[in-house]
Structures are given as structure tokens and as C-alpha cells.
XYZ file of C-alpha atoms in Angstrom:
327
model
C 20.605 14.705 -10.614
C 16.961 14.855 -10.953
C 15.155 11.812 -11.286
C 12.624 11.126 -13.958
C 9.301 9.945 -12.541
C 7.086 7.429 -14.181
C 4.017 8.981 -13.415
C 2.169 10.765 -16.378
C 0.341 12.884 -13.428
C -0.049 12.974 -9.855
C -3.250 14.997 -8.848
C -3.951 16.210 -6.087
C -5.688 13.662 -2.366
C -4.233 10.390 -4.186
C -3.444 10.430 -0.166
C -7.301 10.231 0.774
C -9.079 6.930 1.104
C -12.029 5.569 0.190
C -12.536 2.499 2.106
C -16.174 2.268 2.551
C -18.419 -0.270 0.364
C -21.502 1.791 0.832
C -21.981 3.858 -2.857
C -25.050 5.280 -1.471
C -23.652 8.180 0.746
C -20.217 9.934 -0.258
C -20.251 10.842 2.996
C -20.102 7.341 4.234
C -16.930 6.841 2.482
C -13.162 7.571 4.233
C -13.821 6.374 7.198
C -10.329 5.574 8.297
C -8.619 8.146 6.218
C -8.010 11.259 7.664
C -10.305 14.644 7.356
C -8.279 17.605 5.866
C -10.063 19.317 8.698
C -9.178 17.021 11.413
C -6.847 18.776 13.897
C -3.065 18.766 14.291
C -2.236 16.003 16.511
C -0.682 16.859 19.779
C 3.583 16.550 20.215
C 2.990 12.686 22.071
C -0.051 11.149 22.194
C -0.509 9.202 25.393
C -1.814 4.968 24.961
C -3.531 3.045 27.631
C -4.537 -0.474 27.620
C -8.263 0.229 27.986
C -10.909 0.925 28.741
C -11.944 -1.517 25.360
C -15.404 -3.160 24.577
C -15.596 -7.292 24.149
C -15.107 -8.885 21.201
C -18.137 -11.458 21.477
C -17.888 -13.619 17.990
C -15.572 -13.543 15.587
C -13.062 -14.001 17.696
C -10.059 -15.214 15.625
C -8.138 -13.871 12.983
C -9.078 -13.024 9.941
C -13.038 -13.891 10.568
C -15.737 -10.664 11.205
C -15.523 -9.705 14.796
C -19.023 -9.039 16.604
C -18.286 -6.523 19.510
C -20.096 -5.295 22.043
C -21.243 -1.617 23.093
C -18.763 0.816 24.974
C -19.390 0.447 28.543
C -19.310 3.625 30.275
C -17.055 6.645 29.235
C -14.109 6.100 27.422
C -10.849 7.150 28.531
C -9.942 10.531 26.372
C -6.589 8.732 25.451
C -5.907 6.463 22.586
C -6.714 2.971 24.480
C -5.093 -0.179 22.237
C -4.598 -3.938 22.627
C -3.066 -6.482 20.995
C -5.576 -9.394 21.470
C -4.218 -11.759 19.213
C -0.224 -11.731 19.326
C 1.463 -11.995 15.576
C 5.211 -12.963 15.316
C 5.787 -11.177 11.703
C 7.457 -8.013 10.867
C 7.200 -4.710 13.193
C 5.109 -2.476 11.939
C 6.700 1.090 12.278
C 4.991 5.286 11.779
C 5.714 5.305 7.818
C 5.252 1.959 6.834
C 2.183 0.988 4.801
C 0.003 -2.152 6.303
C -2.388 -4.474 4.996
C -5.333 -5.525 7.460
C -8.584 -6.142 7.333
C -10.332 -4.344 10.068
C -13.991 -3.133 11.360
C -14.921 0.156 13.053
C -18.057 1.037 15.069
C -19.218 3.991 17.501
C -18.874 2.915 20.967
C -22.142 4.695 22.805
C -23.851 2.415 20.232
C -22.058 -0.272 18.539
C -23.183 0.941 15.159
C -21.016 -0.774 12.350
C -19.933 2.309 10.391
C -17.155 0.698 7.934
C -15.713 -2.994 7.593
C -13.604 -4.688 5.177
C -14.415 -8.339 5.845
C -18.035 -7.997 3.607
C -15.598 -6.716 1.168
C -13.799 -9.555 0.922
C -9.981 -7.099 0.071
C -7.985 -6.130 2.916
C -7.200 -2.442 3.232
C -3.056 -1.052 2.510
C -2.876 1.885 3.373
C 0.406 3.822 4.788
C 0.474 4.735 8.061
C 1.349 8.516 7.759
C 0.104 11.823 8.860
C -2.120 12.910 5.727
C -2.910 9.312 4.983
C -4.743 7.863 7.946
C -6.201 8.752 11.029
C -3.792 9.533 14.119
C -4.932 7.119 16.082
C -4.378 3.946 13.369
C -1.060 5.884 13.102
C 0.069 5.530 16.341
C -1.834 2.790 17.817
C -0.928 0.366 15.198
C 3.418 0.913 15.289
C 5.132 -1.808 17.306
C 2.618 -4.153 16.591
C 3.782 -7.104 14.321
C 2.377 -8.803 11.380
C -0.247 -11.315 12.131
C -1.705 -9.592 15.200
C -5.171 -8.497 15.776
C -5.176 -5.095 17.835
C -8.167 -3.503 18.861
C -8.492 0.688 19.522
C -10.659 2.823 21.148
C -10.011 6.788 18.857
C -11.131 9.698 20.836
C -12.331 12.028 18.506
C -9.210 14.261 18.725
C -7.306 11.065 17.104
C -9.706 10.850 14.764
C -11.975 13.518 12.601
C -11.996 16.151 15.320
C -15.158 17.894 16.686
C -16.634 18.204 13.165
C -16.892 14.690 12.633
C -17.500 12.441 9.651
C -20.424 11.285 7.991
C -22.140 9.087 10.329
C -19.252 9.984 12.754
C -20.050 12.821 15.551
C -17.644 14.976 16.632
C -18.331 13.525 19.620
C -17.874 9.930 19.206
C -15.178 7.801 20.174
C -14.710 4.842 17.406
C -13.567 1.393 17.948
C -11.889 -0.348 15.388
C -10.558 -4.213 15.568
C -7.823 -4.337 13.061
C -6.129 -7.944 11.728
C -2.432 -6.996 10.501
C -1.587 -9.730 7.594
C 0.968 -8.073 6.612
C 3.748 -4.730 6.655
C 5.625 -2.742 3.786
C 8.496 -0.502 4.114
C 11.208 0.643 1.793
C 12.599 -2.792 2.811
C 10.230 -4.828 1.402
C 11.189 -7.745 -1.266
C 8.896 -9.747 -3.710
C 9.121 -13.425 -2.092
C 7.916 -15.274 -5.175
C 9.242 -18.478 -6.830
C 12.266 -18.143 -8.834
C 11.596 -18.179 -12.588
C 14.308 -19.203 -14.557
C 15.807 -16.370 -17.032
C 17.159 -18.449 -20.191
C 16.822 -16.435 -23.103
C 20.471 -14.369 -23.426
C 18.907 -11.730 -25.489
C 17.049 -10.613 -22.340
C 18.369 -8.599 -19.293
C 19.128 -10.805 -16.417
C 17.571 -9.090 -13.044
C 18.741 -10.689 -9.590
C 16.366 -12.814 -7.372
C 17.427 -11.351 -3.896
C 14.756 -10.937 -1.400
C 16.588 -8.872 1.025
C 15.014 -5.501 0.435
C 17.850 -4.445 -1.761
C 17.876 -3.388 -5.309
C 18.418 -6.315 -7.429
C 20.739 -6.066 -10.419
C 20.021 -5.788 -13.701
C 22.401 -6.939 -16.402
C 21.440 -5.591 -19.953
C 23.285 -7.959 -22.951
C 25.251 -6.297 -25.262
C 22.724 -6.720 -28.218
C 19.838 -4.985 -29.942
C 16.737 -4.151 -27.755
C 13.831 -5.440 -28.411
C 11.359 -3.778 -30.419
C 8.247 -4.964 -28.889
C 7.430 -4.691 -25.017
C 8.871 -7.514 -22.738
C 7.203 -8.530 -19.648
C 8.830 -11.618 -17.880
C 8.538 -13.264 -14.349
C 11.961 -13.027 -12.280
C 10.059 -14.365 -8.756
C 6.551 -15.591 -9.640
C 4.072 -14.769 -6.448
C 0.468 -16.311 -5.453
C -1.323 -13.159 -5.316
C -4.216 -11.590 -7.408
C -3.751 -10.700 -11.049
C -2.762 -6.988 -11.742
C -6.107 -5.552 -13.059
C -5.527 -2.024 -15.112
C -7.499 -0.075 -12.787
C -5.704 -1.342 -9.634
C -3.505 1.189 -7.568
C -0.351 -0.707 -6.814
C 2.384 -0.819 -3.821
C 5.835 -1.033 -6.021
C 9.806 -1.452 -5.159
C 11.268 -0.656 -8.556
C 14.385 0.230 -10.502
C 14.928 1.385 -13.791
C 17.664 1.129 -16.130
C 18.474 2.214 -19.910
C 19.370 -0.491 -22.411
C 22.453 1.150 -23.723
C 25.001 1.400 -21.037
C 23.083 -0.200 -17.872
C 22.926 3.442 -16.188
C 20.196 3.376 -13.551
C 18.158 6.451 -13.866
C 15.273 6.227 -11.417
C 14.601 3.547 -8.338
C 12.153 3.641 -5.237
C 15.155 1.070 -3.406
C 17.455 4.237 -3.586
C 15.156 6.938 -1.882
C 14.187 3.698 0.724
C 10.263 5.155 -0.278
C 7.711 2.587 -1.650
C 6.186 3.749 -4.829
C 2.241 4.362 -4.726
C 0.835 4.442 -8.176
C -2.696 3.901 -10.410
C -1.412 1.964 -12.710
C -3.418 3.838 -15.140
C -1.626 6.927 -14.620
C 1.706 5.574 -15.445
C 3.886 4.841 -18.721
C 2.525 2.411 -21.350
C 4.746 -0.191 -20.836
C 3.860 -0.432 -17.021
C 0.068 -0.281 -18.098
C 0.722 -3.168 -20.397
C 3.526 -5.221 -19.153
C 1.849 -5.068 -15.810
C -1.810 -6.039 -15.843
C -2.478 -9.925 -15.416
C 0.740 -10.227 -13.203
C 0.635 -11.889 -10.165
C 0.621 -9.643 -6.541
C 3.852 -11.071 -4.712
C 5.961 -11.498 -8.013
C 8.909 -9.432 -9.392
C 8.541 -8.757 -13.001
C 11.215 -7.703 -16.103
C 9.826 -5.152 -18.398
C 11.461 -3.777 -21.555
C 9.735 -1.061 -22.815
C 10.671 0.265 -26.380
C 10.426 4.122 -26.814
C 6.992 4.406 -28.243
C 5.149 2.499 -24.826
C 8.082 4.631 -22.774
C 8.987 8.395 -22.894
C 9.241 8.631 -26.531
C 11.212 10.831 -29.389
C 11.972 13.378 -26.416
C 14.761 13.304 -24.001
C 13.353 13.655 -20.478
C 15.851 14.139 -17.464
C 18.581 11.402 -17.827
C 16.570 9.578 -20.142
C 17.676 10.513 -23.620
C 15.514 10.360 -26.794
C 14.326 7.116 -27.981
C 15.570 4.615 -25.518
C 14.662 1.436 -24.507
C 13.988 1.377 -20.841
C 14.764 -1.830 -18.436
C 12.920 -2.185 -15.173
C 12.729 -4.770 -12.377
C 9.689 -4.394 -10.614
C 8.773 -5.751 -7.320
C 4.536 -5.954 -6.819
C 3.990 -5.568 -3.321
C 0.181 -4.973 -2.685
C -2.805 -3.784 -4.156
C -3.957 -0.822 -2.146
């Protein structure tokens, strides 16, 4: 049956990115997302191990890298190494990642985009649409707590129109840190909070990447929203205009019956938080990044007096909700 989305809309390029701190140019801005004109990437794209400028300062993970100019031509294929060797999770095509990462043109070593000044890592899913080809391809198979550096021919990158500051012509050179990798998967790993009041729904504390369950009592609902930790993470607070990476499920009060979850489609949920129901508006912000949190959401901060899908008229809606990322 069709499942009810949370979403009050979805329009249209939520896909684009705007990763560039520089306000003064619009056309500074995307640098690593992909151009709706860039072209169609070929069947197999073919990676070589160089040729790849120095990284001269900077050096370790996690700190600004300094690196030098191109030196001579470089090769027409994507050229990628891991120069720092992680031991986390593979990162795999479809998976989101969160890195911090730097990008300059290599005739001149002109810094066109970095995160580190910005002080917030980028998440962003590797997926045609969503990033560049050659972030798409260079980055799967390497794991979590790597730095990798790329050299993007143009035809991996914005094509032979370019972008911004970036000439059709250019090859770019990114050094990307990997802290971390998302997939359909992906568990909250927070400290377990206990869950002692019996008028509540009970949620489970697994961290496998499966749905946790969610045990409704057989009492009244509540009338106001609830919004408890189950696993209590270490991340930033939940601010209202934050775009969020979510594993959720959701539930209705009477009966238990699950009518939506992101665990059963194995798809990570991508949402402004400002876009979605009232309850996840309110019982979201100030929550810690890393946690799972237990919402109940009475009918007026829900879907209301209407019946919508399997959601019938006037219910109380449970969720457990697993805050990945901010993106």
C-alpha cells in the first residue's frame, strides 16, 4: 500500500548543493555538486593512481591541506589516492559521506571551495544528480577515516561549460577527509537512555541498522507532543533550519501498525526539517546529532482531522527516529 510521506513538500533541486562560503558570487556556490548541464558520464570510467600534485602542509587528517600546482598535463582519466589509509566503514556509489574536503584548479592552484574555514563538514550522497562523477566514483571503496586526494577532468566534473570560476577546461583537485559513511544501514550509536515511564511507547536500542521496535501501551495517548531520548549522541543540537540525514519508522498509537519507515525501503531519509510535520519541527530541534529520539505527536502537530493514506483521522502518531547527520 502506499506510504504516507512526512514531507509537507518536496520542491524541486533539494538534490543541488550549495557548499561554498563565499555569499558574494552565486556563481561561486556548488562547487562539488553537479551542473544540470554537465554531461552524461561514460558506461565505466577508467581510475589511475596519478598523475596528483603534493600535498605540502596540512598534511594530516582533518587539518587544511596546502597543495601544490599541477605539474604538467594531467592524465584525462579520473587519477585518485588514498594518502591517508582509514579502517572505518566502505564507502559504496549510493551512500551519503561526511568529509571535509578542499578543491583547487590544477594549472594554478587557485583555492576555489573548502570546508575547513567553514568549520562543518560536507554530507552529501554520492549519487548521479547529487555530486559530481568524479567524487562519485573516486570516493567508493574508500573507508571511513581516509584522506583521498583526486585529480576531475572536466568530463567528471561540469563539462566544457564549466562553473563559475571553473573553465571548461580545467581539471580540479580536490583532497577529501572521509569522517564518516551513511547507508540504509546506518544506526544511531548513542548512549542508552533509560525508558521508565509505562505510559510511554518503549522503542528498542539496537544499533544494527535494523528497525527498532516500538511497543505502544495499551492506554490513552498523550495529548501533548512527546519527545524523549532512546540513545543519547554527542553531536550538534538540531537547529530548525537544519536539513537532516534520518533512519525512521512510524507507527499509530492504536494498534502498533507501522505505516511508513526509511529501514523498510533500505533509503536514508533527506529532509529540511522545516518542511516536515509539526511534531518533527518541534520534537526535533535541540536534539542531539548521533541520538535516536521517541516522538508522539497528537493529531493537531501530525496529519490532522483528515485521514491520509493508512493514517486515519485524528491519530496519534509514534516514531523512532534515528539522527544521522546534518547535511
Amino acid at each position: 500500500m502506499r506510504r504516507r510521506s512526512l514531507l509537507l513538500a518536496v520542491p524541486a533541486g533539494l538534490l543541488t548543493l550549495s557548499a561554498c562560503g563565499d555569499d558574494k558570487s552565486d556563481q561561486k556556490k556548488d562547487q562539488v555538486g553537479e551542473s544540470p548541464s554537465a554531461p552524461e558520464p561514460s558506461p565505466s570510467v577508467k581510475v589511475v593512481d596519478g598523475p596528483l600534485p603534493a600535498i605540502t602542509a596540512g598534511t594530516k587528517l582533518g587539518e587544511k591541506p596546502t597543495v601544490a600546482k599541477g605539474s604538467g598535463k594531467p592524465s584525462g582519466d579520473l587519477a585518485v589516492k588514498t594518502v591517508i589509509a582509514g579502517n572505518g566503514t566502505a564507502v559504496a556509489e549510493g551512500d551519503y559521506v561526511r568529509a571535509h574536503y578542499l578543491g583547487q584548479i590544477w594549472d594554478t592552484a587557485k583555492v576555489f571551495d573548502n570546508s575547513y574555514d567553514r568549520k562543518q563538514p560536507l554530507v552529501i550522497q554520492l549519487q548521479q544528480g547529487a555530486v559530481i562523477d568524479g567524487w562519485r566514483v573516486g570516493l567508493a571503496g574508500r573507508k571511513a577515516g581516509s584522506r583521498v586526494e583526486m585529480a576531475v577532468p572536466p568530463a567528471l566534473g561540469y563539462g566544457a561549460e564549466g562553473r563559475g570560476d571553473i573553465k571548461g577546461t580545467d581539471t580540479m583537485v580536490f583532497v577529501i577527509d572521509v569522517q564518516e559513511t551513511f547507508n540504509g544501514k546506518s544506526s544511531a550509536k548513542g548512549k542508552v537512555v533509560p525508558q521508565d515511564d509505562a505510559a510511554l511507547p518503549k522503542v528498542g536500542t539496537n544499533t544494527d541498522g535494523k528497525a527498532p521496535s516500538v511497543t505502544v501501551p495499551k492506554t490513552a495517548a498523550p495529548k501533548k507532543l512527546v519527545s524523549e531520548y532512546v540513545l543519547e549522541g554527542d553531536g550538534e543540537e538540531v537547529q530548525a533550519s537544519d536539513k537532516l540525514l534520518l533512519q525512521y519508522k512510524g507507527v499509530l498509537w492504536n494498534g502498533g501498525k507501522e505505516f511508513d519507515s526509511s529501514y523498510s525501503r533500505q533509503q536514508l531519509a533527506a529532509f529540511p526539517l522545516q518542511q516536515l510535520i509539526k511534531g518533527w519541527q518541534e520534537g526535533l530541534a535541540g536534539k542531539k546529532v548521533g541520538s535516536r529520539v521517541m516522538l508522539v505527536v497528537p493529531p493537531d502537530l501530525g496529519y490532522g482531522s483528515e485521514a491520509s493514506g493508512e493514517i486515519p483521522a485524528n491519530s496519534t502518531l509514534v516514531f523512532t527516529l534515528d539522527i544521522l547527520a546534518k547535511m
